Coordinates of C-alpha atoms in Angstrom, one line a residue:
M1 CA -136.9 -247.3 55.9
T2 CA -134.6 -244.8 54.7
T3 CA -134.3 -241.6 56.6
S4 CA -133.1 -238.3 55.0
S5 CA -129.9 -236.8 56.3
A6 CA -130.4 -233.7 58.4
P7 CA -129.9 -230.4 57.1
P8 CA -126.5 -228.6 58.1
A9 CA -126.7 -226.7 60.6
P10 CA -126.7 -222.7 59.9
L11 CA -123.5 -221.0 60.3
T12 CA -122.7 -219.3 63.4
A13 CA -121.3 -215.6 63.4
G14 CA -117.9 -217.0 64.2
D15 CA -118.0 -220.0 61.4
Q16 CA -119.2 -217.3 58.6
V17 CA -115.9 -215.4 57.6
P18 CA -113.5 -218.8 57.7
F19 CA -116.6 -220.7 55.8
H20 CA -117.1 -218.0 53.2
T21 CA -113.2 -217.4 52.7
S22 CA -112.7 -220.9 52.1
R23 CA -115.5 -221.3 49.6
L24 CA -114.3 -217.9 47.6
W25 CA -110.6 -219.6 47.5
E26 CA -111.8 -222.7 46.1
A27 CA -113.6 -220.9 43.2
V28 CA -110.8 -218.6 42.8
R29 CA -108.1 -221.4 42.5
A30 CA -110.5 -223.0 40.0
G31 CA -110.8 -220.1 37.9
D32 CA -114.6 -220.2 38.5
E33 CA -115.7 -216.7 38.0
Y34 CA -119.5 -218.0 38.4
A35 CA -118.9 -219.5 41.5
A36 CA -117.2 -216.9 43.1
G37 CA -119.8 -214.4 42.5
T38 CA -122.4 -217.0 43.9
G39 CA -120.8 -217.5 47.0
V40 CA -120.4 -213.7 47.6
R41 CA -124.0 -213.2 47.0
E42 CA -124.8 -216.3 49.5
A43 CA -122.5 -214.5 52.0
L44 CA -124.4 -211.3 51.9
T45 CA -127.6 -213.6 52.3
D46 CA -126.0 -215.1 55.3
G47 CA -125.5 -212.0 57.0
V48 CA -121.7 -211.0 56.7
P49 CA -121.2 -207.3 56.2
P50 CA -120.1 -205.9 53.2
E51 CA -117.1 -204.5 55.0
T52 CA -116.2 -207.9 56.5
L53 CA -116.6 -209.6 53.3
L54 CA -114.2 -207.3 51.4
L55 CA -111.4 -207.5 53.7
D56 CA -111.7 -210.4 55.3
V57 CA -112.9 -212.7 52.6
I58 CA -112.3 -211.4 49.7
G59 CA -108.9 -209.6 50.9
G60 CA -108.0 -212.7 52.9
V61 CA -108.4 -215.1 49.6
Q62 CA -105.9 -212.5 48.0
R63 CA -103.3 -212.5 50.5
R64 CA -103.5 -216.6 50.4
V65 CA -103.1 -215.8 46.6
G66 CA -99.6 -214.2 47.1
V67 CA -98.3 -216.8 49.7
E68 CA -99.5 -219.7 47.4
W69 CA -97.6 -218.1 44.1
A70 CA -94.8 -217.5 46.3
A71 CA -94.7 -221.4 47.3
N72 CA -94.6 -221.9 43.6
R73 CA -98.3 -223.4 44.2
L74 CA -99.6 -221.1 41.8
S75 CA -98.4 -220.2 38.4
V76 CA -98.3 -216.2 37.3
A77 CA -101.2 -217.1 35.2
Q78 CA -103.2 -218.3 37.7
E79 CA -102.5 -215.5 40.1
H80 CA -103.1 -213.0 37.6
A81 CA -106.5 -214.6 37.0
A82 CA -107.2 -215.3 40.6
T83 CA -106.6 -211.2 40.9
A84 CA -109.3 -210.7 38.1
I85 CA -111.7 -212.7 39.6
N86 CA -111.4 -210.7 43.1
E87 CA -111.8 -207.7 41.3
R88 CA -115.1 -208.9 39.4
V89 CA -116.3 -209.8 42.6
I90 CA -115.8 -206.6 44.6
A91 CA -117.9 -204.7 41.3
L92 CA -120.5 -207.3 41.9
L93 CA -120.6 -206.5 45.7
A94 CA -120.4 -202.9 45.0
Q95 CA -123.4 -203.0 42.9
H96 CA -125.3 -205.4 44.6
P97 CA -128.7 -204.7 45.5
D98 CA -128.2 -205.7 49.7
V99 CA -125.5 -203.1 49.7
P100 CA -127.3 -199.8 49.2
P101 CA -125.1 -196.9 48.4
V102 CA -124.0 -194.6 51.3
P103 CA -124.9 -190.9 51.3
P104 CA -121.0 -189.1 50.7
A105 CA -121.5 -186.9 53.6
R106 CA -118.0 -187.4 55.0
G107 CA -115.8 -185.3 52.0
R108 CA -114.0 -186.2 49.2
I109 CA -110.7 -188.7 48.9
T110 CA -108.7 -189.5 46.0
V111 CA -107.5 -193.4 46.1
A112 CA -104.6 -194.3 43.5
C113 CA -101.4 -196.4 43.0
V114 CA -98.0 -195.2 43.0
D115 CA -96.7 -194.6 39.4
G116 CA -95.5 -198.1 38.2
E117 CA -97.5 -199.9 40.7
W118 CA -99.8 -202.9 39.1
H119 CA -101.0 -204.3 42.0
A120 CA -104.2 -202.4 42.4
L121 CA -106.6 -204.6 44.5
P122 CA -105.7 -203.1 48.0
A123 CA -106.3 -199.7 46.9
R124 CA -109.6 -200.9 45.3
L125 CA -110.5 -202.5 48.6
L126 CA -109.6 -199.2 50.3
A127 CA -111.7 -197.2 48.2
E128 CA -115.0 -199.6 48.3
V129 CA -114.6 -199.6 52.2
L130 CA -114.3 -195.8 52.2
R131 CA -117.6 -195.6 50.3
L132 CA -119.2 -197.9 52.7
R133 CA -118.0 -195.0 55.6
G134 CA -119.7 -192.2 53.7
W135 CA -116.6 -190.7 51.7
R136 CA -117.0 -189.3 48.1
V137 CA -114.2 -191.5 46.7
D138 CA -112.5 -190.9 43.1
Y139 CA -110.7 -194.3 42.5
L140 CA -108.1 -193.9 39.7
G141 CA -106.7 -197.2 39.7
A142 CA -103.1 -198.7 39.1
Q143 CA -99.9 -197.0 37.8
V144 CA -101.1 -193.1 38.0
P145 CA -98.5 -190.8 36.8
A146 CA -97.6 -188.0 39.3
P147 CA -98.5 -185.1 36.6
H148 CA -102.1 -186.7 35.9
L149 CA -102.8 -187.1 39.7
I150 CA -101.9 -183.5 40.7
A151 CA -104.0 -182.1 37.7
H152 CA -106.9 -184.3 38.8
L153 CA -106.3 -182.8 42.7
H154 CA -106.7 -179.1 40.9
R155 CA -109.7 -180.0 39.3
T156 CA -111.6 -181.9 42.4
N157 CA -109.9 -180.4 45.3
P158 CA -110.3 -183.5 47.5
D159 CA -109.9 -183.4 51.2
L160 CA -107.3 -186.2 51.0
V161 CA -105.4 -188.4 49.0
A162 CA -104.5 -192.0 49.6
L163 CA -101.6 -193.6 48.2
S164 CA -101.1 -197.3 47.5
S165 CA -97.7 -199.2 46.8
S166 CA -96.6 -202.9 47.7
L167 CA -93.4 -202.7 45.9
V168 CA -90.5 -200.7 47.6
T169 CA -88.9 -200.3 44.1
R170 CA -91.4 -197.6 43.6
L171 CA -90.6 -195.9 46.8
P172 CA -88.6 -193.0 45.4
A173 CA -91.9 -192.3 42.7
A174 CA -93.8 -192.5 46.2
H175 CA -91.8 -189.8 47.4
A176 CA -91.9 -187.4 44.7
T177 CA -95.7 -187.9 44.4
I178 CA -96.3 -187.4 48.4
T179 CA -94.4 -184.2 48.3
A180 CA -96.2 -183.0 44.9
C181 CA -99.5 -183.7 46.4
Q182 CA -98.7 -181.8 49.7
A183 CA -97.7 -178.9 47.6
T184 CA -101.1 -178.8 46.2
G185 CA -102.4 -178.1 50.0
V186 CA -103.8 -181.7 50.0
P187 CA -102.8 -184.0 53.0
V188 CA -101.6 -187.6 51.9
L189 CA -102.5 -191.1 53.6
V190 CA -100.1 -193.8 52.4
G191 CA -100.5 -198.0 52.7
G192 CA -99.1 -200.9 51.4
A193 CA -96.3 -203.2 51.9
A194 CA -94.0 -200.9 50.2
F195 CA -94.1 -198.4 53.3
G196 CA -93.2 -201.2 55.9
S197 CA -95.0 -203.4 58.3
D198 CA -94.7 -200.6 60.8
G199 CA -95.0 -197.8 58.3
R200 CA -91.4 -196.8 58.8
H201 CA -90.9 -195.6 55.0
A202 CA -94.6 -193.6 55.3
R203 CA -92.8 -191.4 58.5
Q204 CA -89.3 -191.3 56.4
L205 CA -91.0 -190.1 53.1
G206 CA -93.0 -187.7 55.0
A207 CA -96.5 -188.7 54.6
D208 CA -99.1 -187.2 56.6
A209 CA -100.3 -190.4 58.0
W210 CA -100.0 -194.0 57.4
A211 CA -102.2 -197.2 58.0
P212 CA -101.7 -201.2 57.9
D213 CA -104.3 -201.7 56.2
A214 CA -108.0 -200.6 55.0
R215 CA -109.9 -200.9 58.1
Q216 CA -107.4 -198.7 59.8
A217 CA -107.1 -196.5 57.6
A218 CA -111.0 -195.9 57.7
E219 CA -110.6 -195.6 61.5
L220 CA -108.0 -193.1 61.2
L221 CA -110.1 -190.7 58.9
K222 CA -112.7 -190.0 61.5
R223 CA -110.6 -187.1 62.4
P224 CA -109.0 -184.7 60.0
L225 CA -105.2 -185.0 59.2
T226 CA -103.1 -182.4 59.5
R227 CA -101.4 -180.8 56.3
R228 CA -97.8 -180.2 56.1
Q229 CA -95.8 -177.2 54.7
A230 CA -96.2 -176.6 51.1
D231 CA -92.8 -175.4 50.7
H232 CA -91.7 -178.8 51.7
Q233 CA -89.1 -180.7 49.7
A234 CA -88.4 -184.4 49.4
I235 CA -84.7 -183.6 49.9
D236 CA -85.4 -182.6 53.7
D237 CA -86.8 -186.1 54.3
L238 CA -83.7 -187.9 53.1
P239 CA -80.4 -185.9 53.7
H240 CA -78.2 -188.8 52.7
L241 CA -79.0 -188.5 49.2
A242 CA -76.5 -185.4 49.3
D243 CA -74.1 -188.1 48.6
Q244 CA -75.1 -188.6 45.1
E245 CA -74.8 -192.4 45.6
Y246 CA -78.5 -193.0 44.7
T247 CA -78.4 -190.8 41.8
L248 CA -75.5 -192.3 40.0
V249 CA -76.6 -195.9 40.7
A250 CA -79.9 -195.2 39.6
R251 CA -78.9 -193.3 36.5
G252 CA -76.5 -196.3 35.4
S253 CA -78.8 -199.4 36.5
R254 CA -78.7 -200.7 32.8
Q255 CA -75.2 -200.4 32.3
L256 CA -74.4 -202.1 35.9
V257 CA -76.7 -204.9 35.1
R258 CA -74.9 -205.9 32.1
E259 CA -71.5 -205.7 34.2
V260 CA -72.8 -207.9 36.7
L261 CA -74.0 -210.5 33.5
A262 CA -70.4 -210.2 32.3
G263 CA -68.9 -210.9 35.5
L264 CA -71.2 -214.0 36.2
E265 CA -70.3 -214.9 32.7
S266 CA -66.8 -215.3 34.0
R267 CA -67.4 -217.2 37.0
F268 CA -69.9 -219.4 35.2
P269 CA -68.7 -220.0 31.6
A270 CA -72.2 -222.2 31.1
L271 CA -74.0 -219.2 30.7
L272 CA -72.3 -218.4 27.4
D273 CA -74.4 -221.3 26.4
Y274 CA -77.9 -220.0 27.6
D275 CA -80.3 -219.3 24.8
D276 CA -82.4 -216.0 24.3
V277 CA -84.9 -217.1 26.9
Q278 CA -82.6 -218.0 29.3
R279 CA -80.3 -215.1 29.4
D280 CA -83.9 -212.7 29.2
H281 CA -84.8 -214.5 32.8
T282 CA -81.0 -214.2 34.0
A283 CA -81.1 -210.3 33.2
Q284 CA -84.1 -210.0 34.6
D285 CA -82.9 -211.6 38.4
V286 CA -79.9 -209.4 37.9
A287 CA -82.0 -206.1 37.3
H288 CA -84.5 -207.2 40.2
L289 CA -81.1 -207.5 42.2
V290 CA -80.2 -203.8 41.4
E291 CA -83.5 -202.3 41.7
F292 CA -83.8 -203.2 45.2
L293 CA -80.4 -202.2 45.7
T294 CA -81.1 -198.9 44.4
A295 CA -84.3 -198.4 46.2
A296 CA -82.1 -199.3 49.8
L297 CA -79.7 -196.9 48.4
Y298 CA -82.8 -194.1 48.3
T299 CA -84.0 -194.8 52.1
D300 CA -80.8 -195.8 53.2
D301 CA -82.3 -198.8 54.7
T302 CA -79.9 -201.9 55.2
E303 CA -83.4 -204.2 56.1
L304 CA -85.1 -203.4 52.7
F305 CA -82.1 -205.0 50.8
S306 CA -81.2 -207.8 53.2
G307 CA -85.2 -208.8 53.6
F308 CA -85.4 -209.1 49.7
L309 CA -82.5 -211.5 49.3
V310 CA -83.8 -213.2 52.1
W311 CA -87.3 -213.5 50.5
T312 CA -85.8 -214.0 47.1
A313 CA -84.1 -217.0 48.4
D314 CA -87.4 -218.7 49.7
V315 CA -88.7 -218.4 46.2
L316 CA -86.0 -219.6 44.6
R317 CA -86.1 -222.8 46.9
A318 CA -89.6 -223.1 46.5
R319 CA -89.1 -223.5 42.7
A320 CA -86.1 -225.9 43.2
V321 CA -83.2 -223.8 41.9
P322 CA -80.4 -222.9 44.9
P323 CA -80.7 -219.9 46.3
E324 CA -76.7 -220.0 46.9
S325 CA -76.4 -218.9 43.2
L326 CA -77.3 -215.3 44.7
L327 CA -73.6 -215.3 46.3
P328 CA -71.7 -214.9 43.1
A329 CA -74.1 -212.4 42.0
L330 CA -73.8 -210.3 45.0
D331 CA -69.9 -210.8 44.8
V332 CA -70.1 -209.1 41.4
L333 CA -72.2 -206.5 42.2
E334 CA -70.0 -205.7 45.2
C335 CA -67.0 -205.4 42.6
A336 CA -68.8 -203.2 40.3
L337 CA -70.1 -200.8 43.1
R338 CA -66.6 -200.6 44.7
D339 CA -66.3 -196.8 44.9
F340 CA -69.8 -196.1 46.5
P341 CA -69.2 -197.1 50.0
R342 CA -73.0 -196.9 51.3
A343 CA -73.5 -199.4 48.2
V344 CA -71.0 -201.7 49.6
G345 CA -72.1 -201.3 53.1
L346 CA -75.5 -202.7 51.8
I347 CA -74.4 -205.5 49.8
T348 CA -72.4 -206.6 52.9
R349 CA -74.8 -206.5 55.3
G350 CA -77.2 -208.1 52.8
R351 CA -74.9 -211.1 52.0
Q352 CA -74.2 -211.5 55.6
A353 CA -78.1 -211.6 56.3
L354 CA -78.6 -214.2 53.4
S355 CA -75.5 -216.6 54.6
R356 CA -77.3 -216.5 58.2
A357 CA -80.7 -217.6 56.3
L358 CA -78.9 -220.5 54.1
R359 CA -77.5 -222.1 57.2
A360 CA -80.7 -222.3 59.1
S361 CA -82.5 -223.5 56.2
G362 CA -80.0 -226.6 55.7
P363 CA -77.8 -228.1 53.3
P364 CA -77.5 -226.3 49.7
A365 CA -79.8 -227.5 47.5
T366 CA -78.2 -230.4 44.9
R367 CA -80.2 -229.4 41.8
Q368 CA -78.2 -227.3 39.3
L369 CA -79.6 -223.9 38.8
D370 CA -82.0 -223.7 36.0
P371 CA -81.5 -220.1 34.1
G372 CA -84.9 -220.9 32.4
Q373 CA -87.0 -220.5 35.6
P374 CA -86.9 -217.2 37.0
A375 CA -87.6 -216.4 40.6

């Protein structure tokens, strides 16, 4: 006599999010868009609220994608494919018959990414949550040039602009965009990793409001935001820019990258034998170093540059590239900027933070630097 196995017990409310998050993760990791869409439809059938599905399931999977890429367990191609699948799943959810549209009775909001910001998924999640909360949303997507955004504001007269940026190197562009939007009389809410986990750069750059995630942004918008004065100028927020260090370093960034590469060649003669691909990867790494230093000069934020160095060391270590290779690059960079006291101070404190992190991580890696494998 055979006995059939009992059907699985139904999911409890507390089990739904972990179960469906794990299921979506497996589909995304496998690059299986069909399985991802099926999982989302079944999550709705199981009673997972659309907002929870957006922020805790899809958003949770996307956060894990970033973690797995940094740990070198996903390639860049896999990360891009995973993001594309999540974007398609969000579109599926927005059009699903079990998610009826909410009448836009609360006002109009423009959601956009800062110029140069390609990580659009957080902004897309916010746009969908706001629609579920009864807002009319104009979602403009990734990399919106400020003049085009301002033209859109003049044409549509929204109640609010929500700007997203994940890259701290885009903070100068974000600042200019915030100020330009406010000059039209429209308040600005900002979010994303670029503005700091505590919103410090949002406050520094004069945004009208900041939220750490889409759910808290939607809650914040239950109350009207106070508009800033239209004659507010960007320089009012950052008086340290009067020393012109940011402007001069930013203008000369390409030449600075060349100087650092030349200095590294004298310290590492093996660089002279690199092929074109290896030299391109090395140049990209040095360019990132200069970009983050420039952003730190703009904000006068030591932690911004130090945090980038420590994070980069972790990424290099995950790729079996000795993170100690950052130290001579900092030495050459400091020498090239010896006439810029704020820049030298940022480099000095960044080197100290990096050295502490390297000591805490154990003995130096023994593998030779592989210039063909960029951070």
